[in-house]
Tab-separated table of C-alpha atoms in Angstrom:
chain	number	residue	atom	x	y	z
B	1123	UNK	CA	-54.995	-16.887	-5.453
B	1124	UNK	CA	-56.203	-14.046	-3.442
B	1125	UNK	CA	-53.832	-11.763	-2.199
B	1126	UNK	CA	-54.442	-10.762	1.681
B	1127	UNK	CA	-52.688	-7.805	2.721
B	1128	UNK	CA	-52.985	-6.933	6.302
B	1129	UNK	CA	-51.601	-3.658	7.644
B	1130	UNK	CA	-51.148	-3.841	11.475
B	1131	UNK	CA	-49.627	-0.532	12.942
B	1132	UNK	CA	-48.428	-1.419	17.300
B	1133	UNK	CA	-47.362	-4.374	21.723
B	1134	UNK	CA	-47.330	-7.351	24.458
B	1135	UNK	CA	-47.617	-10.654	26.635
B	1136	UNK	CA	-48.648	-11.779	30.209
B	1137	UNK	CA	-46.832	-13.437	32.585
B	1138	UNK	CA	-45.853	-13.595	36.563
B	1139	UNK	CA	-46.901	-10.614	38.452
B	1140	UNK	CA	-44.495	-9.411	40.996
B	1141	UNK	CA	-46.381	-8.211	44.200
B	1142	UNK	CA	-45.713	-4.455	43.878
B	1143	UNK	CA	-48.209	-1.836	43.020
B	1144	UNK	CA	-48.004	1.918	42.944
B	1145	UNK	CA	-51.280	4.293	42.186
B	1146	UNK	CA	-53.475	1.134	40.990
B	1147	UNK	CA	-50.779	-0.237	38.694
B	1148	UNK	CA	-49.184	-3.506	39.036
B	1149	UNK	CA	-45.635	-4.068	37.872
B	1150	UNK	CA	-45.739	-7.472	35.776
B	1151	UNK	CA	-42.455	-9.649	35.073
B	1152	UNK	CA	-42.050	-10.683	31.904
B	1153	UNK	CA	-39.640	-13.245	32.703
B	1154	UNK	CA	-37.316	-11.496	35.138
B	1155	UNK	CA	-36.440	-8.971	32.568
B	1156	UNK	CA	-38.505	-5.754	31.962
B	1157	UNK	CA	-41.767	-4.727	34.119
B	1158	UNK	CA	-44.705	-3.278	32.672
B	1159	UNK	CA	-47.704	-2.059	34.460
B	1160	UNK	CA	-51.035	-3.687	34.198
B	1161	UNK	CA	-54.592	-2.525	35.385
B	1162	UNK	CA	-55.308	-5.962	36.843
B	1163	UNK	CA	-58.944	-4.326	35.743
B	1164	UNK	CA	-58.539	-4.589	31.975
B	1165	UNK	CA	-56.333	-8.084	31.608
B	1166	UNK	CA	-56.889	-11.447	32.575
B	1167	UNK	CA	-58.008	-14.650	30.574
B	1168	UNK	CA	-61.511	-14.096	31.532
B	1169	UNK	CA	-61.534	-10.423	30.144
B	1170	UNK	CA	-62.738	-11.968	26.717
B	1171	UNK	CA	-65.697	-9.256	26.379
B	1172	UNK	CA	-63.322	-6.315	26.679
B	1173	UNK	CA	-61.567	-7.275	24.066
B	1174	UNK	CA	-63.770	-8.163	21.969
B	1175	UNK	CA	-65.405	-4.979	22.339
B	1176	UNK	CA	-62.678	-2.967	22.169
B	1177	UNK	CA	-61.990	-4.294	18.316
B	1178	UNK	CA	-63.146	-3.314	15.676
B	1179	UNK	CA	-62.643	-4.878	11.956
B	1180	UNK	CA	-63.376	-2.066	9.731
B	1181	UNK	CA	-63.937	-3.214	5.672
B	1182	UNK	CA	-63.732	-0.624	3.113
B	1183	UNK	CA	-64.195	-1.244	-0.993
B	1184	UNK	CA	-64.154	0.536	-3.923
B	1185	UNK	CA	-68.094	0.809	-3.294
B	1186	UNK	CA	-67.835	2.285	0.248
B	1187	UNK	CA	-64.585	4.013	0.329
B	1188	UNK	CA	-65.328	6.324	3.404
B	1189	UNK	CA	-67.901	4.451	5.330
B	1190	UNK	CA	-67.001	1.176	6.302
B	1191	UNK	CA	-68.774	-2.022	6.729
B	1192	UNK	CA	-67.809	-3.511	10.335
B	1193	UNK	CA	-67.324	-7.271	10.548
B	1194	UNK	CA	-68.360	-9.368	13.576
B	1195	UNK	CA	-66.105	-12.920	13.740
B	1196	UNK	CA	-67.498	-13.612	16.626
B	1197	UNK	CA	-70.807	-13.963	15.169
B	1198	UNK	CA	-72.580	-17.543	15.078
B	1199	UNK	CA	-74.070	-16.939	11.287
B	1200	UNK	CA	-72.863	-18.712	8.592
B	1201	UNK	CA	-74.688	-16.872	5.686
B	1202	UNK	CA	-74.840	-12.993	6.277
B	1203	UNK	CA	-74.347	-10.254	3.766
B	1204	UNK	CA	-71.058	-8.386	2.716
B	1205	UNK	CA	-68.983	-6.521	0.662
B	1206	UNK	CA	-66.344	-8.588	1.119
B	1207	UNK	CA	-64.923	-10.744	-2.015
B	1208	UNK	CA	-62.142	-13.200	-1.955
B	1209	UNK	CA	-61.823	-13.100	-5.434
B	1210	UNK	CA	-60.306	-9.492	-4.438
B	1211	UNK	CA	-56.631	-8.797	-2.740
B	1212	UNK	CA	-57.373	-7.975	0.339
B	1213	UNK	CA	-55.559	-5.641	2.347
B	1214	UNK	CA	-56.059	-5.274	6.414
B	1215	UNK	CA	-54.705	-2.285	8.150
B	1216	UNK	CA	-53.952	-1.983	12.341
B	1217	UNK	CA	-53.290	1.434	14.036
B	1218	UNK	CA	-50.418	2.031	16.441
B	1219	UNK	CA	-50.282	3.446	20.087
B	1220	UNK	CA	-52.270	6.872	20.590
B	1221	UNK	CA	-52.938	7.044	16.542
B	1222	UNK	CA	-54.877	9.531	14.825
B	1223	UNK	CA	-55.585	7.176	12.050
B	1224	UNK	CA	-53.665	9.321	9.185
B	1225	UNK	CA	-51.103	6.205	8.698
B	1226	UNK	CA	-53.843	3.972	8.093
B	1227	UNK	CA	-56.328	5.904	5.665
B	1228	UNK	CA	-53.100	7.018	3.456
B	1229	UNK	CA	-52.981	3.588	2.876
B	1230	UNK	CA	-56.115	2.820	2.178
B	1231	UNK	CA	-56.640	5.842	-0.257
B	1232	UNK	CA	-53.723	4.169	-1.543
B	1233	UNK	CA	-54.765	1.018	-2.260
B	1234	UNK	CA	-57.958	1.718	-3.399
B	1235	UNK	CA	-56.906	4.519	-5.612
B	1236	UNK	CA	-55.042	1.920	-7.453
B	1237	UNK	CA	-56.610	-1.194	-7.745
B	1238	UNK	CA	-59.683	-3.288	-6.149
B	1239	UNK	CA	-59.331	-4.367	-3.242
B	1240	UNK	CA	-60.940	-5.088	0.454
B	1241	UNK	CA	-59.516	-3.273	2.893
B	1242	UNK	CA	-59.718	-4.100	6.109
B	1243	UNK	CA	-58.754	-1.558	9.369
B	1244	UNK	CA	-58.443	-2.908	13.034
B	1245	UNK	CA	-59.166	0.173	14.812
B	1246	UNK	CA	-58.722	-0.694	19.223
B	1247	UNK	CA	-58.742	2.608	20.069
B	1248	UNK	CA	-61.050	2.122	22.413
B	1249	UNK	CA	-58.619	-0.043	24.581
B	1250	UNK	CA	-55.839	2.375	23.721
B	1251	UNK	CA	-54.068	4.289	26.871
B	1252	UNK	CA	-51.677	7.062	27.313
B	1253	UNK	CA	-49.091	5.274	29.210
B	1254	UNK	CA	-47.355	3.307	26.597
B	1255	UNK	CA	-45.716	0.130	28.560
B	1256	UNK	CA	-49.822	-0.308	29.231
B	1257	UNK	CA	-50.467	-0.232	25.505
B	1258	UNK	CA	-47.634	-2.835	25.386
B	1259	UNK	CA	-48.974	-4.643	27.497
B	1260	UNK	CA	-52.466	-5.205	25.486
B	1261	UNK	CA	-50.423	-6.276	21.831
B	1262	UNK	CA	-50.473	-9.907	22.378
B	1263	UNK	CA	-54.263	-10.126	22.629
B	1264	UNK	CA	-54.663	-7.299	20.294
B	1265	UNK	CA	-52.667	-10.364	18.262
B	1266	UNK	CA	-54.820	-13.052	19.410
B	1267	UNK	CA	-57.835	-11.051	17.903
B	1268	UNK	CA	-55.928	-10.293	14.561
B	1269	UNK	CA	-54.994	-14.100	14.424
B	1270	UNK	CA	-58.384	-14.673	14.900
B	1271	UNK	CA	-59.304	-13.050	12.012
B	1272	UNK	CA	-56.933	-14.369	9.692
B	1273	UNK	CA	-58.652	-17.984	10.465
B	1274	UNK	CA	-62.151	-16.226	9.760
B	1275	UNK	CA	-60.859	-15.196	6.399
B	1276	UNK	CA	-59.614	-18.442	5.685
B	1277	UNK	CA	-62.952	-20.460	7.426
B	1278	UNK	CA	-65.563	-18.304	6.042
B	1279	UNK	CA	-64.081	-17.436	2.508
B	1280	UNK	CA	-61.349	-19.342	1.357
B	1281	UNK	CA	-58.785	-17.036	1.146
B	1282	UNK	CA	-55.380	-19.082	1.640
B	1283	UNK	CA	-53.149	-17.801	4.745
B	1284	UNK	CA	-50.548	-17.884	2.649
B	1285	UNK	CA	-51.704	-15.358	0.405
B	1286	UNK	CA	-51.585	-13.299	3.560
B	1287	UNK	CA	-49.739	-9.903	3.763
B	1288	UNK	CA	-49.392	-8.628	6.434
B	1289	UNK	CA	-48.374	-4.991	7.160
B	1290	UNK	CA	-47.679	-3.314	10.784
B	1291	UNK	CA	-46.519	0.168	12.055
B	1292	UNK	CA	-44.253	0.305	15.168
B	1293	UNK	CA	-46.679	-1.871	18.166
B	1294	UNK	CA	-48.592	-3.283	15.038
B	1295	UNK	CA	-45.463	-4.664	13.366
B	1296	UNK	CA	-45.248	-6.809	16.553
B	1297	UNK	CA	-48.591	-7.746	16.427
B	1298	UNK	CA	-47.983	-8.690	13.132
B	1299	UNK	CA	-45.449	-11.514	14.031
B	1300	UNK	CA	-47.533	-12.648	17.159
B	1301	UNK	CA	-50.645	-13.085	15.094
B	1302	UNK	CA	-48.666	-14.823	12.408
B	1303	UNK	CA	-47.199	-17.201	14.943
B	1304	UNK	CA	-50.546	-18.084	16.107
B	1305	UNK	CA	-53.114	-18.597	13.302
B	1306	UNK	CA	-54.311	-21.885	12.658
B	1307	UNK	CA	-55.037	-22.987	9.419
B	1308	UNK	CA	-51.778	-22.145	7.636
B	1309	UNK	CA	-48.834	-19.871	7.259
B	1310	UNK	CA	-49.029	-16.524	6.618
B	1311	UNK	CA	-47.185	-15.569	3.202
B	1312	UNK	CA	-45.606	-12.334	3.969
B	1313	UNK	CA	-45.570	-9.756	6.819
B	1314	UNK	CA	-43.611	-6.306	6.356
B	1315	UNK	CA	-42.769	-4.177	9.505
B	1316	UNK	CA	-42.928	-0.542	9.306
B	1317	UNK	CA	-40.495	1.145	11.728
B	1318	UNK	CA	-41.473	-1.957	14.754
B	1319	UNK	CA	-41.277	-0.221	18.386
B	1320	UNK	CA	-38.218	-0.461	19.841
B	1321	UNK	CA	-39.075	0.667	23.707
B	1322	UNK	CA	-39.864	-2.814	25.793
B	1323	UNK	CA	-39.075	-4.899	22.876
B	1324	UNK	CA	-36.399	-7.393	24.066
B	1325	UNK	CA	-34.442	-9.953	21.576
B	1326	UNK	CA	-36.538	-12.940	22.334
B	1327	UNK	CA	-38.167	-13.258	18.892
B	1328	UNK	CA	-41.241	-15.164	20.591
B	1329	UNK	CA	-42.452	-11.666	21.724
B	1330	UNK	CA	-41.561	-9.636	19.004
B	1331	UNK	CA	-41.821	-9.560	15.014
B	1332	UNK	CA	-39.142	-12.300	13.355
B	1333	UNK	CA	-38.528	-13.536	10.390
B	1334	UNK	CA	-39.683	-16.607	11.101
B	1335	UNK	CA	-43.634	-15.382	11.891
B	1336	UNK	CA	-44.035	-15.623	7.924
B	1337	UNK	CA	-42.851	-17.117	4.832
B	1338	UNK	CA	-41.426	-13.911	4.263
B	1339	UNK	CA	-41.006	-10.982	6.451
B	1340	UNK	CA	-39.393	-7.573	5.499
B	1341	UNK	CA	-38.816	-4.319	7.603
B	1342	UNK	CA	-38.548	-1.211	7.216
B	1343	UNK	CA	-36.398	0.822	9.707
B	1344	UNK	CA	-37.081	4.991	10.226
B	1345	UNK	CA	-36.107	5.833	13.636
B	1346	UNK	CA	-33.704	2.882	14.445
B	1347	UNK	CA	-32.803	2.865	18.419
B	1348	UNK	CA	-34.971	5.555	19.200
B	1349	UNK	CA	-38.268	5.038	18.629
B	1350	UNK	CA	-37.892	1.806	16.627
B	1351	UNK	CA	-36.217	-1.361	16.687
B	1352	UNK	CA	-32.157	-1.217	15.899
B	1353	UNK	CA	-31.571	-4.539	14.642
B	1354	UNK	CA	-32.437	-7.067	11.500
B	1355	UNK	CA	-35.366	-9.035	12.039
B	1356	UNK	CA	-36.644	-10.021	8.656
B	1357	UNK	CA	-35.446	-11.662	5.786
B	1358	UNK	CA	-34.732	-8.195	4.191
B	1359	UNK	CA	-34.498	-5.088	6.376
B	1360	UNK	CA	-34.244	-1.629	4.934
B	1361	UNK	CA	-32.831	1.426	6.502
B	1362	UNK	CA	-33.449	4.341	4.641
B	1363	UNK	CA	-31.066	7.249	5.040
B	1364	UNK	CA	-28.951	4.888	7.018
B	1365	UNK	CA	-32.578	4.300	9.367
B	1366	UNK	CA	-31.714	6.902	11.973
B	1367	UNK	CA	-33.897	9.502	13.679
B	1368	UNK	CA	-33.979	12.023	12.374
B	1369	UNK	CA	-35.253	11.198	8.362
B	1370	UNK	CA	-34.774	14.196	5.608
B	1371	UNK	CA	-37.376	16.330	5.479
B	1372	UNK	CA	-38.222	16.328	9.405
B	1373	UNK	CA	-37.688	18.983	12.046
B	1374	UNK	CA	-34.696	19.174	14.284
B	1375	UNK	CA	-36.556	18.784	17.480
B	1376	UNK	CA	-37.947	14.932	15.563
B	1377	UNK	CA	-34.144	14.168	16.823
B	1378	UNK	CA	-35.608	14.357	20.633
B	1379	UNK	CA	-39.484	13.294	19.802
B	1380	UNK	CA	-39.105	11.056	16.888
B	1381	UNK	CA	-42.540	11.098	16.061
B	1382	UNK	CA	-41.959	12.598	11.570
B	1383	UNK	CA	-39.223	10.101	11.248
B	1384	UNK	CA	-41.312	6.729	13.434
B	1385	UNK	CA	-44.146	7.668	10.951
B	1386	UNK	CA	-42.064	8.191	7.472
B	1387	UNK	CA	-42.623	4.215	6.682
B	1388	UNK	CA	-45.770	5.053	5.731
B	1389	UNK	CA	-45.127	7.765	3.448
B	1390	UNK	CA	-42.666	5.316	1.719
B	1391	UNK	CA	-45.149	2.394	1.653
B	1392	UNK	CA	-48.137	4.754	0.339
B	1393	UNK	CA	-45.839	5.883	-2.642
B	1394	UNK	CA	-44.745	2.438	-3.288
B	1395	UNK	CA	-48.355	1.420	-3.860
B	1396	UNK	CA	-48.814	4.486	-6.074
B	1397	UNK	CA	-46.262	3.679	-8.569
B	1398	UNK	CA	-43.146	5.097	-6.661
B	1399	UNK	CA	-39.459	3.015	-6.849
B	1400	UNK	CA	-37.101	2.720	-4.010
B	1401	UNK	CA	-34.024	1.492	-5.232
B	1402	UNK	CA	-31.957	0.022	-2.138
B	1403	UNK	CA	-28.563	-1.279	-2.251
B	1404	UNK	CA	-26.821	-3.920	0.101
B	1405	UNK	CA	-25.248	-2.396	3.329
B	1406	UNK	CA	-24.166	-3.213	6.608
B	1407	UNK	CA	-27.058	-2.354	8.263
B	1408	UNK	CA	-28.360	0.877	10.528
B	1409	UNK	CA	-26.183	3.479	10.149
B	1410	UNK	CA	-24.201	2.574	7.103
B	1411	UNK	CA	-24.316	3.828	3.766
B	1412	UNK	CA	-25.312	1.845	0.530
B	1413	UNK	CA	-22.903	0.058	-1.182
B	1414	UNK	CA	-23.495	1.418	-5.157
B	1415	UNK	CA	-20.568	-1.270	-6.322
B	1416	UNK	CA	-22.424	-4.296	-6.880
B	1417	UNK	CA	-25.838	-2.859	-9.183
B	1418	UNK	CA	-26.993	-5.966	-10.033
B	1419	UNK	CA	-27.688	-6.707	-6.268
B	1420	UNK	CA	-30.168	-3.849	-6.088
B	1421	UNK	CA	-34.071	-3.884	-5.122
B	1422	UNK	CA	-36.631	-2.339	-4.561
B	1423	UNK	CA	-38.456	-1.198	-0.815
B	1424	UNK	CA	-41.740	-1.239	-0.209
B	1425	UNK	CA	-44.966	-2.895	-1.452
B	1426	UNK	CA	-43.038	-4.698	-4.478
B	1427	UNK	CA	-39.746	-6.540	-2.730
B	1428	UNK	CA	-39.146	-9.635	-4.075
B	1429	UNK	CA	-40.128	-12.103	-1.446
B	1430	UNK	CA	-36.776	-14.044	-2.537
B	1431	UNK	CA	-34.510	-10.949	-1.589
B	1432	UNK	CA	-32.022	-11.540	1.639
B	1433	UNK	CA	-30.128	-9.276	3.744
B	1434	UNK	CA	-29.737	-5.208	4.771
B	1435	UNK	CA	-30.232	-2.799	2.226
B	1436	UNK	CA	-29.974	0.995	2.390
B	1437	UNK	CA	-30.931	3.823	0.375
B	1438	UNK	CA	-30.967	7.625	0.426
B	1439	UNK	CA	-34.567	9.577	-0.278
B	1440	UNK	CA	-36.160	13.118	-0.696
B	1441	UNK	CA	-36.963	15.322	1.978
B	1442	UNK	CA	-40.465	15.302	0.797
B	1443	UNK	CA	-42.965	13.991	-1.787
B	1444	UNK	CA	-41.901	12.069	-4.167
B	1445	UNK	CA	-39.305	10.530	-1.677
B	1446	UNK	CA	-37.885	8.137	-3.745
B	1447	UNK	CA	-34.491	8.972	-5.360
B	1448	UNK	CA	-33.085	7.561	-8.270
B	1449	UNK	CA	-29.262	6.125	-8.366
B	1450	UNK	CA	-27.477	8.735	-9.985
B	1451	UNK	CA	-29.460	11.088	-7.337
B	1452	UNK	CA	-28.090	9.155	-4.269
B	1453	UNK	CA	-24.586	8.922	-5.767
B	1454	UNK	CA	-24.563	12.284	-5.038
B	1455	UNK	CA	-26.088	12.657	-1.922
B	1456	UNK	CA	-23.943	9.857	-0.586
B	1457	UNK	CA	-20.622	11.830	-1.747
B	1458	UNK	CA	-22.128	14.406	1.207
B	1459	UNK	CA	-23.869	12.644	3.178
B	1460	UNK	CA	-22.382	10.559	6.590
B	1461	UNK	CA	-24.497	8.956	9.200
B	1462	UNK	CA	-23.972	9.490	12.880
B	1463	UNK	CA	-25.550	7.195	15.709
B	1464	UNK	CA	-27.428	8.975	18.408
B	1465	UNK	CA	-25.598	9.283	20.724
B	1466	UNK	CA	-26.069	6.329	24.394
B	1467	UNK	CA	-27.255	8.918	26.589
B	1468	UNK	CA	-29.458	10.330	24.128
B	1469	UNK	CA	-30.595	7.772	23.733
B	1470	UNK	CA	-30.892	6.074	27.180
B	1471	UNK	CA	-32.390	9.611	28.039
B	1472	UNK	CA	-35.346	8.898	25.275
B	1473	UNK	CA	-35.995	5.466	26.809
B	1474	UNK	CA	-36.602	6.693	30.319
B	1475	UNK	CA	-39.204	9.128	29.305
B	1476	UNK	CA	-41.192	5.687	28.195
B	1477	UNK	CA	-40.877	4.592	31.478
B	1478	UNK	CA	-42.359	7.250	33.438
B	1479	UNK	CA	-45.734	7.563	34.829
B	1480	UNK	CA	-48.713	8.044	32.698
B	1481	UNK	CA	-49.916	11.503	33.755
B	1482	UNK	CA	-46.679	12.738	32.777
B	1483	UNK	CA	-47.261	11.576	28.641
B	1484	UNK	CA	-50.180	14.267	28.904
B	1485	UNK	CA	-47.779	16.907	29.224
B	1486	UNK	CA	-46.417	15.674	25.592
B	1487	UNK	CA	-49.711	16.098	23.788
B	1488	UNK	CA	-49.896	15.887	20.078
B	1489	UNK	CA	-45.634	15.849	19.949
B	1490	UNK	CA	-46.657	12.019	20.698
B	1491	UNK	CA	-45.470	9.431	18.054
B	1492	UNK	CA	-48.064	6.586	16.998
B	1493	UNK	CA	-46.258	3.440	17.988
């Protein structure tokens, strides 16, 4: 079977709009629980061409590993000429909010570095906006699109959904569970979450990444209720260095932007590919230390969990390349090592800057994380 790996990296959903609007913006109500903006301009049902423009499925091989070859499902023919083989694993890949892209070709380099594959990037940059609840806003068609896909893989070439992995960063780990609750023809067979967004994420698991969007889901936590999402939501969540902002290796001032520690999952995932093992042990969840007396429980994080592991693991790491550490190394770290929550106002204060008006994310500049 073909493997299909898809890496997804960023958030949202319509519903009732509430009849306020400030400086073009409408506040939208989810439900009666959060509000998000909207430009009534760039959503709507009918708004099919602006997404679809705004897309783009980028497919790189071993025989074009810089330029890509851009793939059009939308198109009406059946017999057009590719690179793509489903005799191949492939591998997708789906930026976050206000990305550079970095994330997303360290994994490719990654995965083609170390074995042939088709790799496929969803770049919607061109849809992408400074203010952040509007880039939350835009996920679940982003999702739609990426679903979309997934039933083009399996239409035009056979590849089974369930041979599907899919992989997303922060907005594009929800993504990831919205696309894989709406394909078509199938189930997807595994989605991992790197760091999912925490900010206007709410517990229903229809609108968010769950463990129930694939036959296997696992996460990987790296700024846990800052940046990213606190609690469990796959069948195996991982929280390295107890999944706090901010991770070893990072700047002080990540514990205020977040943006080393949001983006560390993909420095674990690219190492995994490369060879690199994670040991993790079982553990309470964010914010707790591993639990070294029971070995035999122990796996690995990253692109080679078992798809039959269960449950929180933790794990201490380097403060820079190679991260991963072995056992005897994290024995000792943990003998010196305790984890401390941010604290609520902190953390209430972090929130609130996500909130505020979009002219005032310019200020921020580069110090922005990619969600």
């Amino acid at each position: 079977l073909v493997a299909v790996l898809i890496v997804v990296s960023a958030a949202a959903h319509a519903g009732q709009r509430a009849g306020r609007t400030r400086r073009g913006l409408t506040w939208a109500d989810w439900s009666g629980s959060d509000q998000v903006p909207v430009h009534a301009k760039q959503v709507g049902s009918s708004d099919e061409e602006y997404y679809r423009n705004g897309i783009h499925f980028e497919l790189y091989t071993v025989k074009n590993p810089d330029e890509p070859e851009l793939l059009d499902i939308y198109s009406s023919e059946l017999d057009f000429e590719t690179v793509f083989d489903a005799r191949r694993p492939t591998k997708v890949a789906v930026h976050g909010w206000l990305s550079d892209g970095l994330g997303l070709i360290q994994l490719r380099k990654a995965f083609l570095a170390t074995s042939d594959v088709n790799y496929i990037a969803v770049n919607w940059t061109d849809i992408d906006t400074i203010v952040y609840p509007l880039a939350r806003y835009h996920v679940s068609s982003i999702a739609q699109r990426v679903a979309f896909l997934l039933d083009f893989l399996r239409i035009m070439f056979g590849v089974p959904l369930s041979s599907v992995h899919v992989i997303g960063h922060s907005l594009g780990a929800h993504i990831s569970g919205l696309a894989g609750s709406m394909v078509q023809w199938g189930r997807l067979g595994r989605i991992t979450g790197l760091d999912p967004a925490g900010p206007l994420f709410l517990n229903d698991p229809t609108r968010r990444l769950d463990k129930n969007d694939a036959m296997f889901v696992d996460v990987i936590h790296t700024c846990a209720n800052l940046l990213g999402y606190r609690d469990a939501i796959g069948h195996t969540d991982f929280y390295p260095n107890g999944g706090n902002c901010f991770q070893p290796g990072c700047a002080l001032t990540d514990m205020t932007q977040g943006t080393c520690s949001h983006d560390r999952g993909y420095d674990f995932m690219e190492e995994s590919i490369r060879g690199g093992i994670f040991t993790a042990f079982p553990c309470a969840g964010a914010n707790s230390a591993p639990d070294f007396s029971q070995p035999d429980k122990n796996i690995v994080m990253g692109v080679s969990t078992p798809p039959s592991s269960r449950g929180s693991f933790c794990l201490y790491t380097n403060d820079a390349s190679p991260f991963a550490m072995d056992q005897t190394k994290q024995l000792k770290v943990a003998a010196n090592t305790s984890t401390t929550e941010p604290d609520e106002q902190f953390r209430a204060r972090v929130y609130r800057t996500f909130m505020r008006r979009g002219t005032e994310y310019e200020s921020l500049g580069r110090d922005m994380p990619d969600f």
